[in-house]
Amino acid sequence: KDSKSGLALTSLVPYRQDSCIALASQPMHQRSFTQKLHSFMNGCEYRDRVLTMDTMNPNVKRVEYAVRGPIVQRAVQIERELKMGIKKPFTEVIKANIGDCHAMGQKPITFFRQVLALCSYPDLLEDSKFPEDAKSRARRILQACGGGSLGAYSTSQGIEMIRQDIARYIEQRDGGITCDPDNIYLSTGASDAIVTMLKLLVSGEGMSRTGVMISIPQYPLYSAALADLGAVQISYYLDEDNCWSLDISELRHALQEAKKHCSPRALCIINPGNPTGQVQSRQCIEDVIRFAAAEKLFLMADEVYQDNVYADGCKFHSFKKVLFEMGLEYSEKVELASFHSTSKCYMGECGFRGGYMEVVNLDPEVKVQLTKLVSVRLCPPVPGQALLDVVVNPPQPDEPSYDTFIKERTDTLATLAEKASMTQEILNQVPGIKCNPVQGAMYTFPRIHLPPKAILEAKEKGQVPDMFYCMKLLEETGICLVPGSGFGQRDGTYHFRMTILPPKEKLKIVLAKIKEFHQHFMEQYS
Amino acid sequence: MRVGPSVEKCGQMRFITAEAKASAGRLDGKMREKTLTMDTLNPQVKAVEYAVRGPIVLKAGEIERYLEEGGTKPFSEVIKANIGDAHAMGQQPITFLRQVVALCTFPELMDSPSFPEDAKWRARRILQGCGGHSLGSYSASPGVECIRKDIAAYIEQRDEGVPSDWENIYLTTGASDGIMTILRLLVSGKDSSRTGVMIPIPQYPLYSAAISEMDAVQVNYYLDEDNCWALDINELHRAYQAAKQHCQPRVICIINPGNPTGQVQSKKCIEEVLHFAYEENLFVMSDEVYQDNVYAPDCQFHSFKKVLYEMGPEYFSSVELVSFHSTSKGYTGECGFRGGYMEVINMDPEVKAQLVKLLSVRLCPPLAGQAAMDVIVNPPQPEEHTFKQFHQEKSSVLGALAEKAKLTEQILNSVPGIKCNPVQGSMYAFPRIFIPPKAVEEAKALGMQPDMLYCLRLLEETGICVVPGSGFGQKDRTYHFRMTILPSIEKLNVLLGKVRDFHISFLKEYSGLEWDEI
């Protein structure tokens, strides 16, 4: 076949996508006339595309991820419009849609960044401006890397020394309950590990298809992953009237219903809650574990906000610890994967995509399969692994960086606590907004009352009512929030998620603007 | 027979993981019934195989630990030639790249006089593109905007003016991530309408693993070993026609320069592939992560994008093409940073929106990797201070690689029973090895592939870890292994010498022949 005939055109036709007109005079080799004609009728198309909405993976189409959904795309557009000088009733877009600490002005922990800089550019080990404790950690990390470089692949499960450090950290956190480094898998952020575990769990067809229980409201990574994997989502509702607590009878009810059409095999818990901010009591965790044991459910505990607990009387309890305190009957039986990340807590290092999971009671053969599966992606980013190592192995009281480290950490967490209570207070002053206490995590998920007229108008526009609300808020104030519908909520209730991360002064302004907007919105639609 | 006990033990392990031993859990009375077992595990996960980090590498790890604990072997260290891991093999990072990454990581260093201004300038620019001027913030899911623009400019320059739109650039977590994502979009249909994916054999096993995981249909086209692993267009037609009987071939994947085969495709060959894709309505995925790794003097890298444009508008405005690049290979070898990008051409705009959505679920690729990518596409220019050192480091790495490519080919071809094509590019040799029938039989009795037996024995006896050809795919009854050419020249010399000695004694052992008869 003569593949070169097209080549002759090169010199004639400029490199322009829209030069199709020029083609009319060109030879139509090797395609049937009708095909060509058809192509020309479709404008610049010479053949049908291979990948279209009709032919693409239907599971991918079903995926939804509101945290970076249409509202965020519109926010980016508005930012560009502002840059181009288009007038708006505001001067900047405030992206309160995502828990992105540094983007909101939170400063990195100095010690962590020192260690990472030393690892990235080891010539700095000679620089006297870097403290010795940072240098000793960097040396230790580099020694564990192939060729002493962050640029080498690590083993797929993660650098062994770092897994050992993580295991020690978990043991300390959990009051001495043992942790085996072989049960630790480093990951590319917690999201990666969660998707990997779900991938293992999904099987069966029809009635035997895996069902996965997730809380509503949930962090939409879960619903997105389940859609992508073609698993069945089983929703259990958190109790908004009871500070978004988890109610065991609701779990039971959801499970019984689900058993009619799928095979429920996993239960996902987010504690502290995202987007709901509740911190689970020890009692609640015990009940969940008992339920999982009785119903043979694989437990997935998303504990990325474990250091973000603000409310008096609340404390973080790890699922692992509670499980082991419940005795052998449970601790030898219940399969558990728990997840952690460098992105949240006091470090907020989202961009490094560091994270890990600990698996407990995983079938040894399945563990081999897990290791194989993660090996296809080679390894999690090594800078993220290094960062995680310093997070679990921070400066000790006898080390030079200790005081600065503690001060930075305490300041960040104290500010977050202050912002959590401020957010709740101000929002609850607004008639038509009701906000549960932000006990932990980084978000508030207030319920908003929307007048029937607004709901009607939203429906006419083909929008979910709280999307309509958030879009309007964005257009009028530049504040970008995520509608509650992106996380799931009880029918007829409406919410939004906003992060509490902006600096205090900015947060005050954001909250005042929301207050004003909401009042105006209510007036407009009632 | 002198097969070591550890080889036998390995033979009993499940190398073909698809053959799940579902009964194992049941046999062990002490084991409680679990929710997640080999019975209930996602069957597609079971089917995944990834030889580059497969059983042989696990075995190498075991031996390493055994040596560390004071055990003795006929060698003192394990040499992992199984993977293209440049830094692990002693290659030094490019100073300038690491300076920029360090500055981005710890911006206080901007005040340090020991960092060059051109590195500081780049770091400042990258940080300005980051939320809160920190590598610790999430980026937009397709990547930092100014980095996408730099990549587009780089591609335009590489392709001598062929335009590149920065909005077609998506940063990824290594190239693997991009390849998986695009395949995920493409997989649909049931039975005879199920997506078929054409991949070269031998291939980089990421492809077969991804295809298994997504339950797509793997359509093999064989590279021509007798013709320096060239891609034969007739073979593409054959494979396509055969596959059409049972699936719907919708994608063709090309690896150029080749992995594990090291060939560099001619422009004519690329034109033929693109024409074929055009004719048969195939989506083209071109894996070009080794684009800077071309050693043979008569070879040159041609990007699919450029060739497509040169074929004229009928082609460049219709053929859907995604090409992949990475920080892990080239002269930087920064595997650990997991940096990479893909350029997407002619994708349906609605599908593109779906792609962005899919990427957004994982939030963003690691920022340090994005920063490293930026330095690669925006390296020091001749008028900059750092240019001389940068250029010297770059040419020294690429010069050494070219030398090692040649050395490897020469030494391997001097061994009776080993035949190695020229390593024109990339980072591997994939020599064909003669395995005597007796050894083949023995392997079968042990339930393993003959080249797995060969590689395990090589590992046990010499400490050298290479990957059996069966992990990449090969014509029936031919056997190969993949080894990387990355070890330092001295070490590579030693390694190749050991491979030669091993091979000769292996032949002797299994064919009962004396040295001069071989």
XYZ file of C-alpha atoms in Angstrom, chain A residues 9 43 57 70 79 102 127 225 252-254 298-299 329 389 418 445 449 457 508:
20
model
C 1.124 17.291 0.858
C -16.879 19.018 8.674
C -15.711 2.639 28.805
C -18.144 21.450 37.112
C -10.134 33.206 37.478
C -0.656 25.120 51.407
C 25.901 22.971 54.309
C -13.973 4.197 42.494
C -27.978 -3.154 59.561
C -30.890 -1.790 57.619
C -28.721 -0.814 54.642
C -13.894 -6.381 55.080
C -13.258 -3.121 56.947
C -12.009 -13.337 68.778
C 9.288 8.857 56.974
C -9.987 27.970 66.266
C -20.954 20.502 55.883
C -32.586 25.667 53.666
C -35.822 27.402 39.280
C -14.078 35.600 58.414
